[in-house]
mmCIF file of C-alpha atoms in Angstrom:
data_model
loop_
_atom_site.group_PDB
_atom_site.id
_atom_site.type_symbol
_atom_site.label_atom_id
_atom_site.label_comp_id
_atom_site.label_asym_id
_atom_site.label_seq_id
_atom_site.Cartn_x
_atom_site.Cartn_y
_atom_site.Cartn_z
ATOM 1 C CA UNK A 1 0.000 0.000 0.000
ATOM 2 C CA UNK A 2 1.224 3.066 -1.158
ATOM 3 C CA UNK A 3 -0.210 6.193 1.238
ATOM 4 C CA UNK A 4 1.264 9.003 -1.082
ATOM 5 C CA UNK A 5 -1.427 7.743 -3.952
ATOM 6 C CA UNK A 6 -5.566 7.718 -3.821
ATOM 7 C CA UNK A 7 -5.642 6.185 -7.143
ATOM 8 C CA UNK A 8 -3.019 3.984 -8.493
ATOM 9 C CA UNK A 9 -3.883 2.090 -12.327
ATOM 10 C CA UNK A 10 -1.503 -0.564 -12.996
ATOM 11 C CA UNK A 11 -1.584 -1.955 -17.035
ATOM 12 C CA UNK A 12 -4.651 -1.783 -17.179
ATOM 13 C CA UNK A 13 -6.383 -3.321 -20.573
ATOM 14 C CA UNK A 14 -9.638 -3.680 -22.159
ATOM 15 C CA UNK A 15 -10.378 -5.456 -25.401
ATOM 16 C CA UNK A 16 -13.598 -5.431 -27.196
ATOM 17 C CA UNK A 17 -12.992 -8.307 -29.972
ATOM 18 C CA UNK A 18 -10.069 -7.223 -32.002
ATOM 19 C CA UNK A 19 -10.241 -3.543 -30.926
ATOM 20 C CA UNK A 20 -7.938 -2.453 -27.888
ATOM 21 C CA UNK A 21 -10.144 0.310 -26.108
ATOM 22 C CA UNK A 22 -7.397 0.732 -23.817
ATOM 23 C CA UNK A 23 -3.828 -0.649 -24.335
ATOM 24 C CA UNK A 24 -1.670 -1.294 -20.942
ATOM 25 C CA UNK A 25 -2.075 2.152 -19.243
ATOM 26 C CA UNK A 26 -0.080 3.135 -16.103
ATOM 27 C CA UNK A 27 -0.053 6.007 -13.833
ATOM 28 C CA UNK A 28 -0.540 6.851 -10.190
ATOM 29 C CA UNK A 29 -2.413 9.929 -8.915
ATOM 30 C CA UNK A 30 -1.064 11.904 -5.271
ATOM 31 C CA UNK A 31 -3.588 12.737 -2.980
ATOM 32 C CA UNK A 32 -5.350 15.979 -3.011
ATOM 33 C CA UNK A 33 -4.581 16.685 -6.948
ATOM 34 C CA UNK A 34 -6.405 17.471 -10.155
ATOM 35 C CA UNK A 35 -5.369 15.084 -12.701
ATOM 36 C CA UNK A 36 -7.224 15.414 -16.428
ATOM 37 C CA UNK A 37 -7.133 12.518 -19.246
ATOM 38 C CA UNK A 38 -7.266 14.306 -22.575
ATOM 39 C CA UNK A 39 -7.810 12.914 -25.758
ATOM 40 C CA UNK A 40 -10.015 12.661 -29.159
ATOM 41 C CA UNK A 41 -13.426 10.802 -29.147
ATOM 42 C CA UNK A 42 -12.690 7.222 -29.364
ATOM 43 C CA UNK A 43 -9.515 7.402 -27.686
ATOM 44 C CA UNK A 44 -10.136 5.150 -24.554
ATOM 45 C CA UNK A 45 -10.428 7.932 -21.910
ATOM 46 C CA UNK A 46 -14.329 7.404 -20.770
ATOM 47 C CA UNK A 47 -13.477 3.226 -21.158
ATOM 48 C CA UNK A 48 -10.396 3.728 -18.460
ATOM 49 C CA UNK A 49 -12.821 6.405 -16.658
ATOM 50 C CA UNK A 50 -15.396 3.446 -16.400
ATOM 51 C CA UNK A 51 -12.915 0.756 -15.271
ATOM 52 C CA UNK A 52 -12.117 3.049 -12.047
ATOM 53 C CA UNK A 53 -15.595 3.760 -11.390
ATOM 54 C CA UNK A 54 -16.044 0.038 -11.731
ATOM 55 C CA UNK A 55 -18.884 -0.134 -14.315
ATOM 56 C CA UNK A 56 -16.736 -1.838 -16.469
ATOM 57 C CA UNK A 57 -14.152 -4.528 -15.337
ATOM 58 C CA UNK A 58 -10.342 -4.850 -17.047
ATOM 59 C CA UNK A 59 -9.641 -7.731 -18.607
ATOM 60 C CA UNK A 60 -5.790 -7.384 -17.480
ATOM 61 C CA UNK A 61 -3.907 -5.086 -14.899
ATOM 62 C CA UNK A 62 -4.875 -3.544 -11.549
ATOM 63 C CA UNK A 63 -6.759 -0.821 -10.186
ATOM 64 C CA UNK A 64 -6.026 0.256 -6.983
ATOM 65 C CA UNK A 65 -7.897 3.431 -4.540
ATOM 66 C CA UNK A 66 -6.255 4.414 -1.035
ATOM 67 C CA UNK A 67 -3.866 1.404 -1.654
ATOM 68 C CA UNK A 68 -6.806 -1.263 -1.958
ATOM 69 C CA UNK A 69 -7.259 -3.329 -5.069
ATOM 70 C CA UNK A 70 -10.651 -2.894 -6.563
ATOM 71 C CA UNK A 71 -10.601 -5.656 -8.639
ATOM 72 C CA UNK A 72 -13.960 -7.467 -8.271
ATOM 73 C CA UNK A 73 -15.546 -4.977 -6.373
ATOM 74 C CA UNK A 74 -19.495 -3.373 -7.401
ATOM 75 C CA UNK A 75 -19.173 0.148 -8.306
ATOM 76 C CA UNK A 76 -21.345 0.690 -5.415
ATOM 77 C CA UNK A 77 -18.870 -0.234 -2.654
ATOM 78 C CA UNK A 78 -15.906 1.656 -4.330
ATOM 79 C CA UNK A 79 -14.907 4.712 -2.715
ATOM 80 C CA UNK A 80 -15.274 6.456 -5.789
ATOM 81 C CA UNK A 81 -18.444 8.722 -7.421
ATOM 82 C CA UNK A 82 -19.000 10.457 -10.625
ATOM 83 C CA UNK A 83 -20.126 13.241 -12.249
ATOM 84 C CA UNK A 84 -21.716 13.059 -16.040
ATOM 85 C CA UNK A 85 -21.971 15.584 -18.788
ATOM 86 C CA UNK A 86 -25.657 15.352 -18.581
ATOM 87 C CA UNK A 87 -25.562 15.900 -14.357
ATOM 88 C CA UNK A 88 -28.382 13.325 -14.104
ATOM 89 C CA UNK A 89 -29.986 15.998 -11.445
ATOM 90 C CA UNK A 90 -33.412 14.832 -10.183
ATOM 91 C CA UNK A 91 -35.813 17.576 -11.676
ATOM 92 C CA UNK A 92 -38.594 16.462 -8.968
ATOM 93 C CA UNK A 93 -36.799 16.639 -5.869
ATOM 94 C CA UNK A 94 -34.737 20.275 -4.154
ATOM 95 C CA UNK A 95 -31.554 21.297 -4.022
ATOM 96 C CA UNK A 96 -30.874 19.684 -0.880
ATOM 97 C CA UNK A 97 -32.956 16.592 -1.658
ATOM 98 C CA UNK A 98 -30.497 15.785 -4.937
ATOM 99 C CA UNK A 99 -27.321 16.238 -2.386
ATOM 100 C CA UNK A 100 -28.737 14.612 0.319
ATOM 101 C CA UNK A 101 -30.242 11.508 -1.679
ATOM 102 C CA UNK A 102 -27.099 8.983 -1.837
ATOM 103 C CA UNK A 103 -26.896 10.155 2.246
ATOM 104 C CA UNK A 104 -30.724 8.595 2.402
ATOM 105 C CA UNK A 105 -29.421 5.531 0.066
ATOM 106 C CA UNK A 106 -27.137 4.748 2.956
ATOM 107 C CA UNK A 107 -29.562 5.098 5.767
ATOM 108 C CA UNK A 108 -28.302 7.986 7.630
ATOM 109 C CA UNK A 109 -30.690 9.812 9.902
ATOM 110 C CA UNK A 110 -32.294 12.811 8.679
ATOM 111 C CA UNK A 111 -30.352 15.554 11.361
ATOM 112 C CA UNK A 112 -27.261 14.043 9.814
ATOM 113 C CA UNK A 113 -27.946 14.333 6.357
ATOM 114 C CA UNK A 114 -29.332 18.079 7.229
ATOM 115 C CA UNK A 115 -26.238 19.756 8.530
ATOM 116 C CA UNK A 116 -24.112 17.958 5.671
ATOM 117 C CA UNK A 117 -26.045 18.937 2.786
ATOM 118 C CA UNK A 118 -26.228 22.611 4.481
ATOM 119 C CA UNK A 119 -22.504 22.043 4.825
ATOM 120 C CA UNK A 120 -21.845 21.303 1.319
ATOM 121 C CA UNK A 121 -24.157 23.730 -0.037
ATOM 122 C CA UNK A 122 -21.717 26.158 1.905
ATOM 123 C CA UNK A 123 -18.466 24.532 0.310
ATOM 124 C CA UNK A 124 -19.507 24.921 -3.266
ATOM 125 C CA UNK A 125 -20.710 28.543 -2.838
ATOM 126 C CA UNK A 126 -24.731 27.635 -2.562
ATOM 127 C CA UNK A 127 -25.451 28.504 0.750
ATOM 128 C CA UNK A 128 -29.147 28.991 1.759
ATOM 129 C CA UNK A 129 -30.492 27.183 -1.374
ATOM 130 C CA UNK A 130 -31.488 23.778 -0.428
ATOM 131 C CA UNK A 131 -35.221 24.298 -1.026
ATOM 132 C CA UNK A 132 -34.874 25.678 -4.197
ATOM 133 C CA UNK A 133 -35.880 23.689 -7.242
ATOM 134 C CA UNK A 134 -33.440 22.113 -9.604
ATOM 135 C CA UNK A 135 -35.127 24.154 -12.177
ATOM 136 C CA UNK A 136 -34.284 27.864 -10.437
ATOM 137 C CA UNK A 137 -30.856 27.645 -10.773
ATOM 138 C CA UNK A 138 -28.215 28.352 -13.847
ATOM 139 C CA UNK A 139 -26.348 25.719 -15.567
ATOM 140 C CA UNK A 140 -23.201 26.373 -13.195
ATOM 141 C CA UNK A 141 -25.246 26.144 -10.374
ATOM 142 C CA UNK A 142 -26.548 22.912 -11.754
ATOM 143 C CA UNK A 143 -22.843 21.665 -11.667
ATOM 144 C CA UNK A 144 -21.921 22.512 -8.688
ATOM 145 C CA UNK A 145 -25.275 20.733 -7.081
ATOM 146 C CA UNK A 146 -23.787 17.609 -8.714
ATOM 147 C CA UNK A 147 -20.468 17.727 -8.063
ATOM 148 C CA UNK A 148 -22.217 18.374 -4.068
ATOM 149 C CA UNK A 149 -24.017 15.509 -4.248
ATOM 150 C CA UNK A 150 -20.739 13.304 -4.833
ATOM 151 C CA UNK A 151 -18.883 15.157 -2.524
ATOM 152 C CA UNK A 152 -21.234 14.856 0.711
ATOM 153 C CA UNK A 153 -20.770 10.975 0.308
ATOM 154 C CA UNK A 154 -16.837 11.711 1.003
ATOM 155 C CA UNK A 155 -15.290 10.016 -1.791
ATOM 156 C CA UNK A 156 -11.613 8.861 -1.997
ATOM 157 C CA UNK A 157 -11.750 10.104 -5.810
ATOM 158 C CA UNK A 158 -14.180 11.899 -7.871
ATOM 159 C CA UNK A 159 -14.482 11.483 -11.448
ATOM 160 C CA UNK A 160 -15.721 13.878 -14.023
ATOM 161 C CA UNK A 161 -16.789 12.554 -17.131
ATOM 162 C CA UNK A 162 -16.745 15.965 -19.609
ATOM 163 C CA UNK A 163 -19.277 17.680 -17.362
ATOM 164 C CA UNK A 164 -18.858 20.850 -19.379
ATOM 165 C CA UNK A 165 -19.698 19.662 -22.335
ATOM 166 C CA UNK A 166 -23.501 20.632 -22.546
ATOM 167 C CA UNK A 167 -22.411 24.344 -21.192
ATOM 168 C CA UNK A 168 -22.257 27.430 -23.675
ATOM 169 C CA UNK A 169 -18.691 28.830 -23.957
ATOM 170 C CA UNK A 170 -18.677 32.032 -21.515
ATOM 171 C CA UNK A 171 -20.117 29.460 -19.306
ATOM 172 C CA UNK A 172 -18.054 26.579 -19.734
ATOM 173 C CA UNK A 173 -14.812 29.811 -18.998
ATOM 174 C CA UNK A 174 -16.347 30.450 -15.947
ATOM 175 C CA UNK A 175 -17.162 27.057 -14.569
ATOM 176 C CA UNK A 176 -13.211 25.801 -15.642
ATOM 177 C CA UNK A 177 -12.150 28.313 -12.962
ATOM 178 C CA UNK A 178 -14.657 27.846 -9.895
ATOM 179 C CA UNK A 179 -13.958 23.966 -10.527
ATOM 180 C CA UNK A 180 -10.232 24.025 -9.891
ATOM 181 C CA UNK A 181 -10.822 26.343 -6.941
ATOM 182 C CA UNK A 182 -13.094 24.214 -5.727
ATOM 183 C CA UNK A 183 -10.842 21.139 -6.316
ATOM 184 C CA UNK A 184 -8.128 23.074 -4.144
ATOM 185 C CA UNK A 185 -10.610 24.306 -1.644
ATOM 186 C CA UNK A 186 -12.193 21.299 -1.032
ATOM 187 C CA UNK A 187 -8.617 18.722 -1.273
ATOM 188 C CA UNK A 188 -10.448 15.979 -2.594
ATOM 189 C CA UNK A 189 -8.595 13.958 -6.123
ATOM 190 C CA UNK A 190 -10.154 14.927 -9.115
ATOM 191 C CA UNK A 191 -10.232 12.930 -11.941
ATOM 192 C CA UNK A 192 -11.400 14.547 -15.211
ATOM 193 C CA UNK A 193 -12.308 13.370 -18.551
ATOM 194 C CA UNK A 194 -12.667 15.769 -21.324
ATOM 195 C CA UNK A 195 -11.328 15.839 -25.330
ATOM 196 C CA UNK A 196 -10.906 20.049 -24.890
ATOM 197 C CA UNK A 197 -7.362 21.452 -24.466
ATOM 198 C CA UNK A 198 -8.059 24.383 -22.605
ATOM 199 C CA UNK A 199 -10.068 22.597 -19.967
ATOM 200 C CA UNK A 200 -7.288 20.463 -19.241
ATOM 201 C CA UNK A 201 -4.120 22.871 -18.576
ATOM 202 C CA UNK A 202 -6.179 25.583 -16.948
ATOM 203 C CA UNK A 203 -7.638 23.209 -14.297
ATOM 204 C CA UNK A 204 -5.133 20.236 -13.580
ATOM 205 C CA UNK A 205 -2.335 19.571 -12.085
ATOM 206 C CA UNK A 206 -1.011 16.621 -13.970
ATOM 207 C CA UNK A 207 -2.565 15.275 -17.227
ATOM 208 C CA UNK A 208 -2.692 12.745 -19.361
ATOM 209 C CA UNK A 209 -2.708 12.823 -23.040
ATOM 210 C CA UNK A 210 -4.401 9.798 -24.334
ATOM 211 C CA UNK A 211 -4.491 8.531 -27.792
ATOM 212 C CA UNK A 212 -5.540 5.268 -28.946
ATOM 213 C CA UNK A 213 -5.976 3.348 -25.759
ATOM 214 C CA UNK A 214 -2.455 4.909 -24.884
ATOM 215 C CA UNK A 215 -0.732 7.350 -22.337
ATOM 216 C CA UNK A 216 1.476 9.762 -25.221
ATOM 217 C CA UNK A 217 2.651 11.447 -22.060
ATOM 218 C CA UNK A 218 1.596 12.373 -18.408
ATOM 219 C CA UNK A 219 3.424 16.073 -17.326
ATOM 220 C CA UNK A 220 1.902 19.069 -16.156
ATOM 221 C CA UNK A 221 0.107 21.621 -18.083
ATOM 222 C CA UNK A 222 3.240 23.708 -19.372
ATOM 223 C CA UNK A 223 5.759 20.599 -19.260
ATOM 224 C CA UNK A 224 3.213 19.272 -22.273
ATOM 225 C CA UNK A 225 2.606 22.242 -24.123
ATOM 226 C CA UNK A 226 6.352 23.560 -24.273
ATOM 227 C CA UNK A 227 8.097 19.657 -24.435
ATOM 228 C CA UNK A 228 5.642 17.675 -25.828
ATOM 229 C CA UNK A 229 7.356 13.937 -26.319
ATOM 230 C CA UNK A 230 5.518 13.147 -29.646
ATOM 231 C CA UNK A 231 4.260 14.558 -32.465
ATOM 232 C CA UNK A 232 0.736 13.560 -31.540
ATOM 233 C CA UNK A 233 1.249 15.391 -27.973
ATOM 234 C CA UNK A 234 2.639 18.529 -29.787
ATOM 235 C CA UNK A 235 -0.311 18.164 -32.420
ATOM 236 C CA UNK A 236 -3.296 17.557 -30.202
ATOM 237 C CA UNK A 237 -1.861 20.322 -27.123
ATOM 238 C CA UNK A 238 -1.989 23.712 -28.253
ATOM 239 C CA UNK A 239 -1.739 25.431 -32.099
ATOM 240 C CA UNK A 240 0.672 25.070 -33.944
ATOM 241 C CA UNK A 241 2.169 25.187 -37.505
ATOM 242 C CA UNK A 242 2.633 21.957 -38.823
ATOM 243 C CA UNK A 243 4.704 20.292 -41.944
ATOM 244 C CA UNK A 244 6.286 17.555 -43.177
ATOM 245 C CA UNK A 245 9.714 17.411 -43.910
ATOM 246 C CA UNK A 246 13.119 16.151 -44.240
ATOM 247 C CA UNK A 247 16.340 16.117 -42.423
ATOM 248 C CA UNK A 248 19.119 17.601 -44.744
ATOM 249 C CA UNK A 249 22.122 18.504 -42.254
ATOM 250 C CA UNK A 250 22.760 17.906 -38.384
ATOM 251 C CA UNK A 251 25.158 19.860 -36.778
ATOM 252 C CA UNK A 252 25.836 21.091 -33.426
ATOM 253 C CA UNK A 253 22.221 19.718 -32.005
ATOM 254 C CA UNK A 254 20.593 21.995 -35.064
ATOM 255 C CA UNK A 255 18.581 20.475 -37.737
ATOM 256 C CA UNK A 256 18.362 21.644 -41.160
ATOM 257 C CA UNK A 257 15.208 20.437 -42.281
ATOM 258 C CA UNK A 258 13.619 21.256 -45.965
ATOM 259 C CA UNK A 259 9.743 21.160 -45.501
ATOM 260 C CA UNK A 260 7.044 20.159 -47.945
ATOM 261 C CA UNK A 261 10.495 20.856 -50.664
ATOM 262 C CA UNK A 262 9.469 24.612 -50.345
ATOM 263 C CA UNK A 263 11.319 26.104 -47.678
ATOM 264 C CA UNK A 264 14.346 25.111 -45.169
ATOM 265 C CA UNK A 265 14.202 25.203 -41.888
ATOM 266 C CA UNK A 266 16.537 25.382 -38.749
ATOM 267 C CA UNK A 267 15.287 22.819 -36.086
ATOM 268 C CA UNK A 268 15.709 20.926 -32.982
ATOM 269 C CA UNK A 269 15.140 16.910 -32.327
ATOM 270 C CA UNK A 270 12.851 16.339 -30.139
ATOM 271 C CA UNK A 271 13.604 13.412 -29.911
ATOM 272 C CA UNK A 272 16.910 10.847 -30.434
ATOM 273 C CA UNK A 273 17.883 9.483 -33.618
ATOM 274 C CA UNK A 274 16.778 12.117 -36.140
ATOM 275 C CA UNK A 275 19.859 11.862 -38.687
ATOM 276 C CA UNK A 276 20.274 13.267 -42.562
ATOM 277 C CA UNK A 277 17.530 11.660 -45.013
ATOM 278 C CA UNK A 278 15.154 11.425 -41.841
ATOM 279 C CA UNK A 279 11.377 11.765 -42.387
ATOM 280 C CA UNK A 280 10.418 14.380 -39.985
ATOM 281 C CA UNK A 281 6.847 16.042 -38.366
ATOM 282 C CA UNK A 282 7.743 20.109 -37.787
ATOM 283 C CA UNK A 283 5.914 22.216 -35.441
ATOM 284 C CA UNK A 284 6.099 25.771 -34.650
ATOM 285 C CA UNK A 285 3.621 27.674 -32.430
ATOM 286 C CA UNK A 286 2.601 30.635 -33.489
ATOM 287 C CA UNK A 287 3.853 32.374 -30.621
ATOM 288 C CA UNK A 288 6.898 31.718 -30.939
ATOM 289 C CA UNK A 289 7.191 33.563 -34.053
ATOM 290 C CA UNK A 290 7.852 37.520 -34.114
ATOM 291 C CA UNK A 291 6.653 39.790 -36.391
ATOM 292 C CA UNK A 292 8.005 42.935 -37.971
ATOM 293 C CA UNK A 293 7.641 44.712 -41.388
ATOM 294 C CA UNK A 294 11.018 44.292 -42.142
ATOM 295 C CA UNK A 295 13.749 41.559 -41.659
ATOM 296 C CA UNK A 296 15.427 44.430 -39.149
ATOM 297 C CA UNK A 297 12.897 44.301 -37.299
ATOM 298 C CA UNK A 298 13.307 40.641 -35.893
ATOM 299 C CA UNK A 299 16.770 41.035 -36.413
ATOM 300 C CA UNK A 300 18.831 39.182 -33.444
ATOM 301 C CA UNK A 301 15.064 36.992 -32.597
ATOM 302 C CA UNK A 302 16.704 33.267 -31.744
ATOM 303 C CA UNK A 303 20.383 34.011 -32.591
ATOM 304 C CA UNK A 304 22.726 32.884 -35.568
ATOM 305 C CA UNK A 305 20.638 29.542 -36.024
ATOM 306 C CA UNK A 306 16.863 31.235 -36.202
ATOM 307 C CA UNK A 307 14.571 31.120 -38.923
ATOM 308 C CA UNK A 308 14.470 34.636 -40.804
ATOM 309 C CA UNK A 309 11.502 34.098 -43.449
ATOM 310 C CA UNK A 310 9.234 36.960 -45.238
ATOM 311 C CA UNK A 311 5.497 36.633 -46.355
ATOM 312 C CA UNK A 312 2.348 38.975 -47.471
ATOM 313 C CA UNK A 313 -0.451 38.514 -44.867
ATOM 314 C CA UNK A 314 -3.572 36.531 -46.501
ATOM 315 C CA UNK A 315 -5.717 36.724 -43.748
ATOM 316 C CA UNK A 316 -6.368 38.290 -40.026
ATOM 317 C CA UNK A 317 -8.011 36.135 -37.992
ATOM 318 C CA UNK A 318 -8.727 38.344 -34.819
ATOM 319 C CA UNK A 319 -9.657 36.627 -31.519
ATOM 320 C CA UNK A 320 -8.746 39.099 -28.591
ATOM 321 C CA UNK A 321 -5.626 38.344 -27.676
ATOM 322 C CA UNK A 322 -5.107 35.018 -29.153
ATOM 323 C CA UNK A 323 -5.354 37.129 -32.606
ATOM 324 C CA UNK A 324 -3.594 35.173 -35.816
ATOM 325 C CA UNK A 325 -1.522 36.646 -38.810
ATOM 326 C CA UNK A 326 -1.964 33.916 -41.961
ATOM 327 C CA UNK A 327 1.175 34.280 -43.636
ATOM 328 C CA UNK A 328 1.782 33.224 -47.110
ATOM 329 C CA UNK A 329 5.379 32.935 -47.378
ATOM 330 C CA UNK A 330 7.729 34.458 -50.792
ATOM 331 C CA UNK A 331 7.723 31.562 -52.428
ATOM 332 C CA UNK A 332 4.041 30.944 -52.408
ATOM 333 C CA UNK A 333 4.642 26.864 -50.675
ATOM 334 C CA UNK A 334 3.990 27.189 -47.360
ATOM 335 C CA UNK A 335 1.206 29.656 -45.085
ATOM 336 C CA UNK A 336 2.429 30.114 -41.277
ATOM 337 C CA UNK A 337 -0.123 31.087 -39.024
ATOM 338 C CA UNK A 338 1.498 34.348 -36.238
ATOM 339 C CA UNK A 339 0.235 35.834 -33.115
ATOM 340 C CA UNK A 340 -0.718 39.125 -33.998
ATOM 341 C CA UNK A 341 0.916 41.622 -32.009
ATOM 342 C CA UNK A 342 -1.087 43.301 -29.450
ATOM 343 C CA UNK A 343 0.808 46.651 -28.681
ATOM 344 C CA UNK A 344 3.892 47.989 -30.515
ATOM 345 C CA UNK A 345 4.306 49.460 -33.677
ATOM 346 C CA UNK A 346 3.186 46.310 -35.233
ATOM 347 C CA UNK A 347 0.028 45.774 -33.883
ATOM 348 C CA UNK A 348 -2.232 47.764 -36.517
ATOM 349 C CA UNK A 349 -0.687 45.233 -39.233
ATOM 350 C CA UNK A 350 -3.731 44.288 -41.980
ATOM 351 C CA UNK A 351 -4.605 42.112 -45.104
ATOM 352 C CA UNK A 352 -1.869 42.122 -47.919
ATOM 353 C CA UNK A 353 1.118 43.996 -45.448
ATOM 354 C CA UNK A 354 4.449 42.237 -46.054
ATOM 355 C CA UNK A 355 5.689 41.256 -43.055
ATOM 356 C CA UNK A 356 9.123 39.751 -42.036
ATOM 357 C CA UNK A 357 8.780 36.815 -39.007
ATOM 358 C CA UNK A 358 12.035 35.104 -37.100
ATOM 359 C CA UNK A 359 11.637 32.139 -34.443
ATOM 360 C CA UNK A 360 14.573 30.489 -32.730
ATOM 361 C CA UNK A 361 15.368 26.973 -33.944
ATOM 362 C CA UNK A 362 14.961 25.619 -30.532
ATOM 363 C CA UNK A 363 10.986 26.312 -31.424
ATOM 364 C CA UNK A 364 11.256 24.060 -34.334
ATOM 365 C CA UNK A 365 10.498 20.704 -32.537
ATOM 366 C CA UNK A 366 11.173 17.816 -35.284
ATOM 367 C CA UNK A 367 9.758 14.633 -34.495
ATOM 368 C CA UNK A 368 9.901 11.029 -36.451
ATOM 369 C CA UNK A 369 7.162 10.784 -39.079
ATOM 370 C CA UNK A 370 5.048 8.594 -38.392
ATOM 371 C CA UNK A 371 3.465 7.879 -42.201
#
């Protein structure tokens, strides 16, 4: 028994005929942290999710929660509950009657499950509503009722299968915060399931990125968005420029690498083994790049070894701050996609500018192709 973990999952598989839902996965969570699996639809996450909740049983590998193995157990004595996208709230029944009702499924006595509920309605910022109707309150009050009605059954780990999904966006913002303060408030694990980027590294601690019934890499938030250890992480986490390309000279831990034959790039492996003639996935995020009107503007941007390239803009595509330049380069081969700059003398640049844009080579990650 290992006290430093609430969950630990130990190769776990599951096989439905010839398809691998989920292929060997490993990790351990610490106690007290937010930890997100991330991945496309049909990747395995909400099959794994299932196996801890114990809906679904492995058919190889252990699960284990506060050190105990779970293998065999009902989902209804594990110390585990879960929250859906859909919140499964019971429209007939109050505020206080949803959180209290697994408290009744046990058989506590009714003074008991009164000052919890009241309790947790004070925890997740709801104090004073218990006798309101399901139907009275907004969507994020709707979450946090259901993430309350796990939470007064004192679980060991809760999981959260996308339960922002069904939210609008300036909703689904605001809910990604008050959930990770919760989270911290509150000190119980959090498990999360969700296929969107943004609600993973804003909430979680740790996560998972999950791709074909496979762990691509567990890190936190900024270890996978600025060292991602495959091109599927560095794909899937983040924007980014993208090409395909080849490996024409190595020297000095810089690659010289000619993408999509239209333009030549300085880059760094990103991982071992990338030699001349090598098939290579390049990523840049936009970012990274700078922007001027003229090559002496990003003169001295990444050193002797950065990328110095020019391009007319073909497009602006503004989003606040996360604004985008679409670049089509000189020669007409290759578009790369900018941050816009928000303040500066280059900030007011428009459709059909030239612009000059330098990035170091160390923001060239090159990884194996995988075709």
């Amino acid at each position: 028994m290992n006290a430093r973990y609430d969950l630990e999952v130990r190769d776990v598989a599951k096989r439905y005929g010839e398809f691998s839902a989920v292929a060997g996965v490993s990790f351990a969570i610490a106690k007290g942290s937010f930890f997100s699996i991330l991945g496309p639809s049909g990747c395995g996450k909400t099959t794994l999710l299932r196996m801890i909740a114990g809906f679904i049983e492995p058919d190889a590998g252990e699960i284990l929660i506060a050190g105990k193995s779970m293998l065999g157990l009902p989902a209804n004595r594990r110390p585990v509950n879960i929250v859906f996208q859909n919140l499964a709230l019971f429209p007939m029944m109050s505020v206080a009657e949803n959180i209290g009702y697994g408290l009744r499924r046990r058989g506590a006595a009714r003074e008991e499950i009164a000052r919890k509920v009241e309790a947790m309605l004070a925890r997740v910022g709801l104090p004073g509503m218990g006798a309101k109707r399901v139907q009275q309150l907004s969507g994020g009050q709707q979450q946090r009722v259901a993430i309350a009605r796990c939470l007064v059954l004192d679980p060991t780990v809760l999981l959260l299968d996308e339960p922002l999904g069904a939210l609008d966006l300036k909703l689904r913002e605001q809910m990604k915060v008050e959930l990770k303060l919760l989270q911290h408030q509150i000190g119980t694990t959090f498990v999360y399931i969700t296929h969107d980027q943004s609600e993973a590294l804003v909430m979680s601690d740790r996560v998972a990125v999950m791709n074909r019934g496979r762990f691509e890499q567990v890190a936190s938030p900024a270890e996978l968005y600025r060292n991602p250890a495959t091109a599927f992480v560095a794909g899937f986490v983040g924007e980014a420029n993208r090409w395909q390309g080849r490996v024409v000279e190595a020297r000095s831990g810089v690659l010289r690498v000619e993408v999509d034959g239209a333009a030549t790039f300085n880059g760094a492996a990103a991982t071992d083994g990338l030699s001349i003639g090598a098939q290579v996935e390049v990523f840049v995020r936009p970012e990274a790049i700078a922007v001027g009107r003229t090559p002496a503007d990003v003169a001295g941007v990444g050193g002797e070894s950065a990328n110095v390239i020019s391009g007319r803009i073909e497009g602006l595509l503004f989003n606040g701050a996360n604004s985008r330049l679409l670049v089509a380069t000189g020669d007409g081969g290759n578009r790369i996609t900018a941050a816009l700059p928000q303040a500066g003398p280059f900030a007011d640049l428009s459709e059909g500018d030239i612009v000059a844009m330098a990035w170091p080579a160390q923001s060239t990650l090159c990884f194996p192709s995988r075709s």
